[in-house]
Short mmCIF file of N, CA and C in Angstrom, two decimals:
data_model
loop_
_atom_site.label_atom_id
_atom_site.label_comp_id
_atom_site.label_asym_id
_atom_site.label_seq_id
_atom_site.Cartn_x
_atom_site.Cartn_y
_atom_site.Cartn_z
N MET A 1 2.84 56.43 14.48
CA MET A 1 3.82 56.97 13.54
C MET A 1 3.25 56.92 12.13
N GLN A 2 3.41 58.00 11.38
CA GLN A 2 3.02 58.05 9.97
C GLN A 2 3.86 57.02 9.21
N PHE A 3 3.21 56.11 8.50
CA PHE A 3 3.94 55.02 7.84
C PHE A 3 4.70 55.51 6.61
N ASP A 4 4.03 56.27 5.75
CA ASP A 4 4.69 56.78 4.54
C ASP A 4 5.91 57.61 4.94
N GLY A 5 7.00 57.39 4.26
CA GLY A 5 8.20 58.15 4.55
C GLY A 5 9.11 57.50 5.58
N THR A 6 8.65 56.42 6.23
CA THR A 6 9.53 55.72 7.18
C THR A 6 10.53 54.86 6.41
N LYS A 7 11.56 54.43 7.10
CA LYS A 7 12.52 53.50 6.49
C LYS A 7 11.80 52.21 6.11
N THR A 8 10.87 51.78 6.96
CA THR A 8 10.15 50.53 6.71
C THR A 8 9.32 50.62 5.44
N TYR A 9 8.69 51.75 5.21
CA TYR A 9 7.91 51.99 3.98
C TYR A 9 8.82 51.81 2.77
N ASN A 10 9.97 52.47 2.80
CA ASN A 10 10.91 52.35 1.67
C ASN A 10 11.50 50.95 1.57
N ASN A 11 11.78 50.33 2.71
CA ASN A 11 12.35 48.98 2.68
C ASN A 11 11.36 47.96 2.12
N LEU A 12 10.08 48.11 2.43
CA LEU A 12 9.08 47.21 1.84
C LEU A 12 9.02 47.39 0.32
N ALA A 13 9.08 48.64 -0.13
CA ALA A 13 9.06 48.90 -1.57
C ALA A 13 10.30 48.33 -2.24
N ARG A 14 11.46 48.52 -1.60
CA ARG A 14 12.71 47.96 -2.14
C ARG A 14 12.64 46.43 -2.17
N SER A 15 12.08 45.85 -1.12
CA SER A 15 11.99 44.39 -1.05
C SER A 15 11.06 43.84 -2.11
N PHE A 16 9.93 44.53 -2.33
CA PHE A 16 9.02 44.12 -3.39
C PHE A 16 9.74 44.13 -4.74
N ALA A 17 10.44 45.23 -5.03
CA ALA A 17 11.16 45.35 -6.30
C ALA A 17 12.25 44.28 -6.41
N GLY A 18 13.00 44.08 -5.33
CA GLY A 18 14.10 43.11 -5.37
C GLY A 18 13.63 41.68 -5.54
N GLU A 19 12.58 41.31 -4.81
CA GLU A 19 12.07 39.94 -4.92
C GLU A 19 11.42 39.70 -6.29
N SER A 20 10.75 40.72 -6.81
CA SER A 20 10.17 40.60 -8.15
C SER A 20 11.26 40.36 -9.18
N GLN A 21 12.34 41.12 -9.07
CA GLN A 21 13.45 40.94 -10.02
C GLN A 21 14.13 39.59 -9.84
N ALA A 22 14.28 39.16 -8.59
CA ALA A 22 14.90 37.85 -8.36
C ALA A 22 14.06 36.74 -9.00
N GLY A 23 12.74 36.82 -8.83
CA GLY A 23 11.86 35.83 -9.44
C GLY A 23 12.03 35.78 -10.95
N MET A 24 12.16 36.94 -11.57
CA MET A 24 12.34 36.98 -13.02
C MET A 24 13.72 36.47 -13.43
N ARG A 25 14.75 36.86 -12.68
CA ARG A 25 16.10 36.35 -13.00
C ARG A 25 16.13 34.83 -12.93
N TYR A 26 15.47 34.27 -11.92
CA TYR A 26 15.47 32.81 -11.78
C TYR A 26 14.68 32.14 -12.90
N GLN A 27 13.62 32.78 -13.36
CA GLN A 27 12.89 32.24 -14.51
C GLN A 27 13.79 32.21 -15.75
N LEU A 28 14.62 33.23 -15.90
CA LEU A 28 15.54 33.27 -17.04
C LEU A 28 16.61 32.18 -16.91
N ILE A 29 17.08 31.92 -15.68
CA ILE A 29 18.03 30.82 -15.47
C ILE A 29 17.35 29.49 -15.79
N ALA A 30 16.11 29.33 -15.36
CA ALA A 30 15.36 28.10 -15.65
C ALA A 30 15.19 27.91 -17.15
N ARG A 31 14.94 28.99 -17.86
CA ARG A 31 14.81 28.90 -19.32
C ARG A 31 16.12 28.42 -19.94
N LEU A 32 17.23 28.95 -19.46
CA LEU A 32 18.54 28.54 -19.96
C LEU A 32 18.77 27.05 -19.68
N ALA A 33 18.41 26.60 -18.48
CA ALA A 33 18.55 25.18 -18.14
C ALA A 33 17.70 24.31 -19.07
N THR A 34 16.47 24.73 -19.32
CA THR A 34 15.59 23.98 -20.22
C THR A 34 16.18 23.91 -21.63
N GLN A 35 16.70 25.03 -22.11
CA GLN A 35 17.30 25.06 -23.45
C GLN A 35 18.47 24.10 -23.57
N GLN A 36 19.15 23.85 -22.45
CA GLN A 36 20.30 22.95 -22.47
C GLN A 36 19.92 21.51 -22.11
N GLY A 37 18.61 21.26 -21.94
CA GLY A 37 18.12 19.91 -21.70
C GLY A 37 18.05 19.50 -20.24
N TYR A 38 18.29 20.43 -19.32
CA TYR A 38 18.22 20.13 -17.88
C TYR A 38 16.83 20.48 -17.35
N VAL A 39 15.88 19.66 -17.69
CA VAL A 39 14.48 19.95 -17.39
C VAL A 39 14.19 19.96 -15.90
N THR A 40 14.68 18.97 -15.16
CA THR A 40 14.40 18.94 -13.72
C THR A 40 15.20 20.00 -12.97
N LEU A 41 16.35 20.38 -13.47
CA LEU A 41 17.08 21.51 -12.90
C LEU A 41 16.25 22.78 -13.09
N ALA A 42 15.69 22.95 -14.28
CA ALA A 42 14.82 24.10 -14.55
C ALA A 42 13.61 24.09 -13.62
N ASP A 43 13.02 22.91 -13.41
CA ASP A 43 11.85 22.80 -12.52
C ASP A 43 12.20 23.23 -11.10
N THR A 44 13.36 22.82 -10.63
CA THR A 44 13.82 23.20 -9.29
C THR A 44 13.98 24.71 -9.19
N ILE A 45 14.57 25.31 -10.20
CA ILE A 45 14.79 26.77 -10.20
C ILE A 45 13.46 27.50 -10.30
N LYS A 46 12.51 26.94 -11.05
CA LYS A 46 11.19 27.57 -11.15
C LYS A 46 10.48 27.62 -9.80
N VAL A 47 10.68 26.60 -8.98
CA VAL A 47 10.10 26.61 -7.63
C VAL A 47 10.69 27.76 -6.83
N LEU A 48 12.00 27.97 -6.94
CA LEU A 48 12.65 29.07 -6.23
C LEU A 48 12.16 30.42 -6.76
N ALA A 49 11.94 30.50 -8.06
CA ALA A 49 11.40 31.74 -8.65
C ALA A 49 10.01 32.02 -8.09
N LYS A 50 9.21 30.97 -7.96
CA LYS A 50 7.86 31.13 -7.40
C LYS A 50 7.94 31.60 -5.95
N ASN A 51 8.90 31.06 -5.20
CA ASN A 51 9.10 31.50 -3.81
C ASN A 51 9.37 32.99 -3.76
N GLU A 52 10.25 33.46 -4.64
CA GLU A 52 10.60 34.89 -4.66
C GLU A 52 9.37 35.74 -5.00
N THR A 53 8.55 35.26 -5.91
CA THR A 53 7.33 35.98 -6.27
C THR A 53 6.38 36.06 -5.08
N GLU A 54 6.30 34.99 -4.30
CA GLU A 54 5.46 35.01 -3.10
C GLU A 54 6.00 35.98 -2.06
N HIS A 55 7.31 36.06 -1.94
CA HIS A 55 7.90 37.05 -1.03
C HIS A 55 7.51 38.46 -1.48
N ALA A 56 7.62 38.70 -2.78
CA ALA A 56 7.24 40.02 -3.32
C ALA A 56 5.77 40.32 -3.01
N ARG A 57 4.91 39.31 -3.16
CA ARG A 57 3.49 39.50 -2.87
C ARG A 57 3.27 39.92 -1.43
N ARG A 58 3.95 39.24 -0.51
CA ARG A 58 3.78 39.59 0.91
C ARG A 58 4.25 41.01 1.20
N PHE A 59 5.37 41.41 0.61
CA PHE A 59 5.86 42.78 0.83
C PHE A 59 4.88 43.79 0.24
N PHE A 60 4.34 43.48 -0.93
CA PHE A 60 3.36 44.37 -1.57
C PHE A 60 2.10 44.50 -0.72
N GLU A 61 1.64 43.38 -0.18
CA GLU A 61 0.44 43.41 0.67
C GLU A 61 0.65 44.30 1.90
N GLU A 62 1.80 44.18 2.54
CA GLU A 62 2.06 45.01 3.72
C GLU A 62 2.16 46.48 3.35
N LEU A 63 2.78 46.75 2.24
CA LEU A 63 2.90 48.13 1.77
C LEU A 63 1.52 48.70 1.43
N SER A 64 0.72 47.92 0.74
CA SER A 64 -0.63 48.36 0.34
C SER A 64 -1.55 48.55 1.54
N LYS A 65 -1.40 47.72 2.54
CA LYS A 65 -2.25 47.78 3.72
C LYS A 65 -1.98 49.04 4.54
N ARG A 66 -0.74 49.50 4.56
CA ARG A 66 -0.36 50.60 5.46
C ARG A 66 -0.08 51.92 4.76
N GLY A 67 0.37 51.85 3.52
CA GLY A 67 0.78 53.07 2.82
C GLY A 67 -0.40 53.86 2.27
N GLU A 68 -0.26 55.15 2.25
CA GLU A 68 -1.28 56.02 1.68
C GLU A 68 -0.88 56.54 0.31
N ASN A 69 0.39 56.82 0.13
CA ASN A 69 0.89 57.36 -1.13
C ASN A 69 1.63 56.26 -1.88
N LEU A 70 0.91 55.54 -2.74
CA LEU A 70 1.50 54.41 -3.44
C LEU A 70 1.52 54.58 -4.96
N GLU A 71 1.16 55.77 -5.41
CA GLU A 71 1.15 56.01 -6.86
C GLU A 71 2.53 55.78 -7.46
N ASN A 72 3.54 56.34 -6.82
CA ASN A 72 4.90 56.18 -7.30
C ASN A 72 5.84 56.36 -6.12
N ILE A 73 6.63 55.35 -5.85
CA ILE A 73 7.59 55.42 -4.76
C ILE A 73 8.98 55.49 -5.38
N ASP A 74 9.65 56.60 -5.17
CA ASP A 74 11.01 56.75 -5.68
C ASP A 74 11.96 55.97 -4.79
N LEU A 75 12.73 55.10 -5.40
CA LEU A 75 13.67 54.27 -4.65
C LEU A 75 15.09 54.58 -5.10
N ASN A 76 15.95 54.74 -4.14
CA ASN A 76 17.36 54.90 -4.43
C ASN A 76 18.05 53.64 -3.94
N ALA A 77 18.13 52.64 -4.80
CA ALA A 77 18.67 51.34 -4.40
C ALA A 77 19.31 50.67 -5.60
N GLY A 78 20.25 49.81 -5.34
CA GLY A 78 20.87 49.03 -6.39
C GLY A 78 20.26 47.65 -6.46
N TYR A 79 20.14 47.15 -7.68
CA TYR A 79 19.60 45.80 -7.89
C TYR A 79 20.54 45.07 -8.85
N PRO A 80 20.75 43.77 -8.64
CA PRO A 80 21.68 43.04 -9.50
C PRO A 80 21.14 42.86 -10.92
N PHE A 81 21.97 43.16 -11.88
CA PHE A 81 21.66 42.94 -13.29
C PHE A 81 22.81 42.16 -13.91
N HIS A 82 23.07 40.99 -13.38
CA HIS A 82 24.17 40.19 -13.90
C HIS A 82 23.63 38.89 -14.48
N SER A 83 24.41 38.31 -15.34
CA SER A 83 24.04 37.02 -15.93
C SER A 83 25.32 36.36 -16.43
N GLY A 84 25.18 35.16 -16.85
CA GLY A 84 26.31 34.42 -17.39
C GLY A 84 25.81 33.11 -17.96
N ASP A 85 26.73 32.17 -18.13
CA ASP A 85 26.28 30.86 -18.57
C ASP A 85 25.55 30.19 -17.40
N LEU A 86 25.10 28.99 -17.60
CA LEU A 86 24.26 28.34 -16.58
C LEU A 86 25.00 28.19 -15.25
N GLY A 87 26.22 27.73 -15.28
CA GLY A 87 26.99 27.58 -14.05
C GLY A 87 27.21 28.91 -13.34
N GLU A 88 27.60 29.93 -14.09
CA GLU A 88 27.81 31.26 -13.50
C GLU A 88 26.51 31.82 -12.93
N SER A 89 25.43 31.62 -13.61
CA SER A 89 24.13 32.13 -13.16
C SER A 89 23.72 31.49 -11.84
N LEU A 90 23.99 30.20 -11.68
CA LEU A 90 23.67 29.52 -10.42
C LEU A 90 24.52 30.09 -9.28
N ALA A 91 25.81 30.35 -9.56
CA ALA A 91 26.70 30.92 -8.54
C ALA A 91 26.26 32.33 -8.17
N LEU A 92 25.88 33.13 -9.15
CA LEU A 92 25.43 34.50 -8.89
C LEU A 92 24.14 34.51 -8.08
N ALA A 93 23.24 33.57 -8.36
CA ALA A 93 22.00 33.48 -7.61
C ALA A 93 22.29 33.16 -6.14
N ALA A 94 23.25 32.26 -5.89
CA ALA A 94 23.63 31.94 -4.51
C ALA A 94 24.19 33.17 -3.81
N LYS A 95 25.00 33.93 -4.53
CA LYS A 95 25.58 35.16 -3.97
C LYS A 95 24.49 36.17 -3.62
N ASP A 96 23.52 36.32 -4.51
CA ASP A 96 22.42 37.25 -4.26
C ASP A 96 21.60 36.83 -3.04
N GLU A 97 21.34 35.52 -2.93
CA GLU A 97 20.58 35.02 -1.79
C GLU A 97 21.33 35.27 -0.49
N HIS A 98 22.64 35.10 -0.53
CA HIS A 98 23.44 35.36 0.67
C HIS A 98 23.33 36.83 1.08
N GLU A 99 23.44 37.72 0.14
CA GLU A 99 23.34 39.16 0.42
C GLU A 99 21.99 39.49 1.06
N GLU A 100 20.94 38.85 0.57
CA GLU A 100 19.61 39.12 1.11
C GLU A 100 19.50 38.67 2.57
N HIS A 101 19.90 37.43 2.86
CA HIS A 101 19.68 36.91 4.22
C HIS A 101 20.74 37.38 5.22
N ALA A 102 21.93 37.72 4.75
CA ALA A 102 23.00 38.09 5.68
C ALA A 102 23.10 39.60 5.91
N VAL A 103 22.67 40.40 4.93
CA VAL A 103 22.87 41.85 5.02
C VAL A 103 21.55 42.62 4.93
N ILE A 104 20.84 42.44 3.83
CA ILE A 104 19.69 43.29 3.53
C ILE A 104 18.55 43.10 4.52
N TYR A 105 18.02 41.88 4.64
CA TYR A 105 16.84 41.68 5.49
C TYR A 105 17.11 41.85 6.99
N PRO A 106 18.30 41.49 7.49
CA PRO A 106 18.55 41.84 8.89
C PRO A 106 18.52 43.35 9.14
N ALA A 107 19.08 44.13 8.20
CA ALA A 107 19.05 45.59 8.36
C ALA A 107 17.62 46.11 8.28
N PHE A 108 16.82 45.56 7.35
CA PHE A 108 15.44 46.00 7.21
C PHE A 108 14.62 45.62 8.46
N ALA A 109 14.89 44.44 9.02
CA ALA A 109 14.19 44.02 10.23
C ALA A 109 14.54 44.95 11.39
N LYS A 110 15.80 45.32 11.49
CA LYS A 110 16.24 46.24 12.55
C LYS A 110 15.53 47.59 12.42
N ASP A 111 15.47 48.12 11.20
CA ASP A 111 14.77 49.39 10.97
C ASP A 111 13.31 49.28 11.40
N ALA A 112 12.65 48.18 11.00
CA ALA A 112 11.23 48.00 11.33
C ALA A 112 11.03 47.92 12.84
N GLU A 113 11.90 47.20 13.52
CA GLU A 113 11.79 47.10 14.98
C GLU A 113 11.96 48.47 15.64
N GLU A 114 12.95 49.22 15.18
CA GLU A 114 13.22 50.55 15.75
C GLU A 114 12.06 51.51 15.51
N GLU A 115 11.34 51.31 14.39
CA GLU A 115 10.22 52.19 14.07
C GLU A 115 8.90 51.67 14.65
N GLY A 116 8.94 50.55 15.35
CA GLY A 116 7.75 50.03 16.01
C GLY A 116 6.90 49.09 15.18
N PHE A 117 7.42 48.61 14.06
CA PHE A 117 6.67 47.69 13.18
C PHE A 117 7.19 46.27 13.40
N LYS A 118 6.90 45.71 14.54
CA LYS A 118 7.43 44.41 14.91
C LYS A 118 6.94 43.29 13.99
N ASP A 119 5.70 43.40 13.50
CA ASP A 119 5.19 42.37 12.60
C ASP A 119 5.93 42.39 11.26
N ILE A 120 6.29 43.57 10.80
CA ILE A 120 7.04 43.65 9.54
C ILE A 120 8.48 43.17 9.76
N ALA A 121 9.04 43.48 10.92
CA ALA A 121 10.37 42.96 11.26
C ALA A 121 10.35 41.43 11.22
N ALA A 122 9.29 40.84 11.78
CA ALA A 122 9.15 39.38 11.78
C ALA A 122 9.05 38.85 10.35
N LEU A 123 8.35 39.56 9.47
CA LEU A 123 8.24 39.15 8.07
C LEU A 123 9.61 39.15 7.40
N PHE A 124 10.38 40.21 7.60
CA PHE A 124 11.73 40.26 7.01
C PHE A 124 12.57 39.08 7.51
N LYS A 125 12.45 38.74 8.79
CA LYS A 125 13.22 37.64 9.35
C LYS A 125 12.78 36.29 8.77
N LEU A 126 11.48 36.12 8.58
CA LEU A 126 10.99 34.87 7.98
C LEU A 126 11.49 34.70 6.55
N VAL A 127 11.44 35.77 5.78
CA VAL A 127 11.93 35.70 4.40
C VAL A 127 13.43 35.41 4.40
N ALA A 128 14.17 36.03 5.31
CA ALA A 128 15.62 35.78 5.39
C ALA A 128 15.90 34.30 5.64
N GLN A 129 15.07 33.64 6.47
CA GLN A 129 15.27 32.21 6.73
C GLN A 129 15.12 31.39 5.45
N VAL A 130 14.16 31.76 4.62
CA VAL A 130 13.97 31.05 3.35
C VAL A 130 15.16 31.30 2.43
N GLU A 131 15.68 32.52 2.44
CA GLU A 131 16.80 32.85 1.57
C GLU A 131 18.06 32.09 1.96
N VAL A 132 18.20 31.73 3.25
CA VAL A 132 19.31 30.87 3.66
C VAL A 132 19.23 29.54 2.91
N ARG A 133 18.04 28.96 2.86
CA ARG A 133 17.83 27.69 2.15
C ARG A 133 18.08 27.86 0.65
N HIS A 134 17.60 28.98 0.10
CA HIS A 134 17.83 29.22 -1.32
C HIS A 134 19.32 29.29 -1.63
N GLU A 135 20.09 29.95 -0.77
CA GLU A 135 21.54 30.01 -0.99
C GLU A 135 22.13 28.61 -0.99
N MET A 136 21.72 27.77 -0.02
CA MET A 136 22.22 26.39 0.05
C MET A 136 21.90 25.63 -1.24
N ILE A 137 20.66 25.78 -1.70
CA ILE A 137 20.23 25.05 -2.91
C ILE A 137 21.02 25.52 -4.12
N PHE A 138 21.12 26.84 -4.30
CA PHE A 138 21.88 27.34 -5.46
C PHE A 138 23.35 26.97 -5.38
N ASN A 139 23.94 26.99 -4.19
CA ASN A 139 25.34 26.57 -4.06
C ASN A 139 25.49 25.10 -4.43
N TYR A 140 24.57 24.26 -3.95
CA TYR A 140 24.63 22.84 -4.30
C TYR A 140 24.48 22.65 -5.81
N LEU A 141 23.46 23.31 -6.40
CA LEU A 141 23.24 23.15 -7.84
C LEU A 141 24.43 23.63 -8.65
N HIS A 142 25.02 24.74 -8.24
CA HIS A 142 26.20 25.26 -8.95
C HIS A 142 27.35 24.26 -8.89
N GLU A 143 27.64 23.78 -7.68
CA GLU A 143 28.75 22.85 -7.52
C GLU A 143 28.51 21.55 -8.28
N ALA A 144 27.31 20.98 -8.13
CA ALA A 144 27.00 19.72 -8.81
C ALA A 144 27.01 19.89 -10.33
N PHE A 145 26.48 21.01 -10.80
CA PHE A 145 26.44 21.25 -12.24
C PHE A 145 27.85 21.42 -12.80
N THR A 146 28.65 22.26 -12.16
CA THR A 146 29.99 22.53 -12.69
C THR A 146 30.91 21.31 -12.59
N LYS A 147 30.68 20.45 -11.59
CA LYS A 147 31.48 19.23 -11.46
C LYS A 147 30.91 18.08 -12.29
N GLY A 148 29.73 18.29 -12.89
CA GLY A 148 29.11 17.24 -13.69
C GLY A 148 28.54 16.10 -12.88
N VAL A 149 28.10 16.39 -11.64
CA VAL A 149 27.58 15.32 -10.78
C VAL A 149 26.13 15.55 -10.36
N LEU A 150 25.37 16.28 -11.17
CA LEU A 150 23.95 16.47 -10.86
C LEU A 150 23.22 15.14 -10.78
N PHE A 151 23.67 14.19 -11.58
CA PHE A 151 22.97 12.91 -11.69
C PHE A 151 23.83 11.74 -11.23
N SER A 152 24.67 12.00 -10.22
CA SER A 152 25.45 10.92 -9.63
C SER A 152 25.64 11.20 -8.14
N ASN A 153 26.01 10.14 -7.41
CA ASN A 153 26.15 10.26 -5.97
C ASN A 153 27.16 9.21 -5.50
N GLU A 154 27.87 9.49 -4.41
CA GLU A 154 28.86 8.55 -3.89
C GLU A 154 28.21 7.25 -3.43
N SER A 155 27.05 7.35 -2.83
CA SER A 155 26.31 6.16 -2.38
C SER A 155 25.13 5.92 -3.30
N PRO A 156 24.69 4.67 -3.42
CA PRO A 156 23.51 4.41 -4.26
C PRO A 156 22.28 5.15 -3.73
N ILE A 157 21.55 5.76 -4.64
CA ILE A 157 20.28 6.42 -4.32
C ILE A 157 19.26 6.08 -5.38
N LEU A 158 18.01 6.37 -5.08
CA LEU A 158 16.93 6.09 -6.01
C LEU A 158 16.81 7.22 -7.02
N TYR A 159 16.97 6.90 -8.28
CA TYR A 159 16.76 7.86 -9.37
C TYR A 159 15.41 7.58 -9.99
N ILE A 160 14.67 8.66 -10.27
CA ILE A 160 13.32 8.53 -10.82
C ILE A 160 13.21 9.41 -12.06
N CYS A 161 12.65 8.86 -13.11
CA CYS A 161 12.38 9.63 -14.32
C CYS A 161 11.14 10.48 -14.07
N SER A 162 11.27 11.78 -14.27
CA SER A 162 10.13 12.68 -14.03
C SER A 162 9.06 12.56 -15.11
N GLU A 163 9.38 11.91 -16.20
CA GLU A 163 8.42 11.76 -17.29
C GLU A 163 7.54 10.52 -17.12
N CYS A 164 8.17 9.36 -16.89
CA CYS A 164 7.39 8.11 -16.88
C CYS A 164 7.37 7.42 -15.52
N GLY A 165 8.22 7.85 -14.58
CA GLY A 165 8.24 7.24 -13.26
C GLY A 165 9.18 6.07 -13.11
N TYR A 166 9.92 5.72 -14.18
CA TYR A 166 10.88 4.63 -14.07
C TYR A 166 11.84 4.92 -12.91
N MET A 167 12.17 3.87 -12.11
CA MET A 167 13.04 4.04 -10.95
C MET A 167 14.19 3.05 -11.02
N HIS A 168 15.34 3.51 -10.53
CA HIS A 168 16.52 2.67 -10.50
C HIS A 168 17.44 3.16 -9.39
N THR A 169 17.93 2.24 -8.56
CA THR A 169 18.86 2.60 -7.48
C THR A 169 20.28 2.33 -7.96
N SER A 170 21.10 3.39 -7.91
CA SER A 170 22.48 3.29 -8.38
C SER A 170 23.26 4.51 -7.89
N THR A 171 24.54 4.53 -8.19
CA THR A 171 25.35 5.72 -7.88
C THR A 171 25.29 6.74 -9.02
N LYS A 172 24.71 6.33 -10.16
CA LYS A 172 24.61 7.24 -11.31
C LYS A 172 23.30 7.00 -12.04
N ALA A 173 22.68 8.10 -12.44
CA ALA A 173 21.45 7.98 -13.23
C ALA A 173 21.80 7.56 -14.66
N TRP A 174 20.81 7.02 -15.34
CA TRP A 174 20.96 6.61 -16.73
C TRP A 174 21.17 7.82 -17.64
N ASP A 175 21.76 7.61 -18.79
CA ASP A 175 21.90 8.69 -19.79
C ASP A 175 20.59 8.88 -20.53
N VAL A 176 19.93 7.77 -20.82
CA VAL A 176 18.63 7.78 -21.49
C VAL A 176 17.73 6.82 -20.73
N CYS A 177 16.53 7.28 -20.38
CA CYS A 177 15.60 6.42 -19.63
C CYS A 177 15.31 5.15 -20.42
N PRO A 178 15.50 3.98 -19.82
CA PRO A 178 15.23 2.75 -20.55
C PRO A 178 13.76 2.54 -20.89
N LEU A 179 12.86 3.20 -20.17
CA LEU A 179 11.43 3.03 -20.42
C LEU A 179 10.91 4.02 -21.47
N CYS A 180 11.04 5.32 -21.19
CA CYS A 180 10.42 6.31 -22.10
C CYS A 180 11.40 6.99 -23.03
N LYS A 181 12.70 6.70 -22.86
CA LYS A 181 13.76 7.24 -23.70
C LYS A 181 14.01 8.74 -23.50
N SER A 182 13.55 9.30 -22.38
CA SER A 182 13.85 10.70 -22.07
C SER A 182 15.32 10.83 -21.70
N SER A 183 15.88 11.99 -21.96
CA SER A 183 17.29 12.23 -21.65
C SER A 183 17.50 12.34 -20.14
N GLN A 184 18.76 12.29 -19.75
CA GLN A 184 19.12 12.37 -18.33
C GLN A 184 18.60 13.65 -17.68
N GLY A 185 18.41 14.70 -18.43
CA GLY A 185 17.91 15.96 -17.90
C GLY A 185 16.52 15.87 -17.30
N TYR A 186 15.84 14.74 -17.48
CA TYR A 186 14.52 14.53 -16.89
C TYR A 186 14.56 13.74 -15.58
N VAL A 187 15.76 13.33 -15.16
CA VAL A 187 15.88 12.60 -13.90
C VAL A 187 15.65 13.58 -12.75
N GLU A 188 14.82 13.16 -11.78
CA GLU A 188 14.56 14.02 -10.63
C GLU A 188 15.85 14.26 -9.85
N LEU A 189 16.05 15.50 -9.43
CA LEU A 189 17.26 15.87 -8.71
C LEU A 189 17.14 15.51 -7.24
N HIS A 190 18.28 15.19 -6.65
CA HIS A 190 18.37 14.94 -5.20
C HIS A 190 19.22 16.05 -4.60
N ILE A 191 18.58 16.90 -3.80
CA ILE A 191 19.32 17.96 -3.13
C ILE A 191 19.50 17.53 -1.69
N PRO A 192 20.76 17.31 -1.27
CA PRO A 192 20.98 16.80 0.08
C PRO A 192 20.53 17.76 1.17
N PHE A 193 20.03 17.21 2.23
CA PHE A 193 19.58 17.99 3.39
C PHE A 193 20.81 18.59 4.08
N GLN A 194 20.68 19.87 4.45
CA GLN A 194 21.73 20.52 5.24
C GLN A 194 21.09 21.12 6.47
N LYS A 195 21.83 21.14 7.57
CA LYS A 195 21.29 21.71 8.82
C LYS A 195 21.00 23.18 8.65
N GLU A 196 19.98 23.63 9.37
CA GLU A 196 19.61 25.04 9.38
C GLU A 196 20.75 25.88 9.92
N LYS A 197 20.97 27.05 9.31
CA LYS A 197 21.96 27.99 9.81
C LYS A 197 21.31 29.03 10.71
N ILE A 198 20.01 29.20 10.57
CA ILE A 198 19.29 30.20 11.38
C ILE A 198 18.41 29.48 12.38
#
């Protein structure tokens, strides 16, 4: 089958564009977190942004490997252009991740399977699995941030300063590190483990 012009060809291009934009949106959320003093929150979001960039790279590689006409691919697709304060941005990111793993990538995998591109279908499914985790992480971060419990827990846990390594077991992290005097925003985050949904 001629690859150019297939649904899979267009879906790879759409996925590259979407993942690239997601990576940039998450970098902007991380910047907002840093500006507000939530350094380790920003670091966590930057990791997710890097993940999205890697997804974009994989989609680009598959498109480049198979496509012949790559000068300009016209796409008729919608992409999220929303933002808000830090809490709203975390909630919107979770919503976007849900849309990707529950709707977009399953449909793209189905198209690829029907067109005989089983390896690309498998790629869409693998990325969808990661997006399930991303949704969980963003939902947790949104809830913990909006409730003001990013740095507290019902049971005692080990809190670590990301700057100097100071450690303390408690139900709440310090406001200011007793060793290096860094603000609470430098305390390493604890994201609870959740069972796989996929």
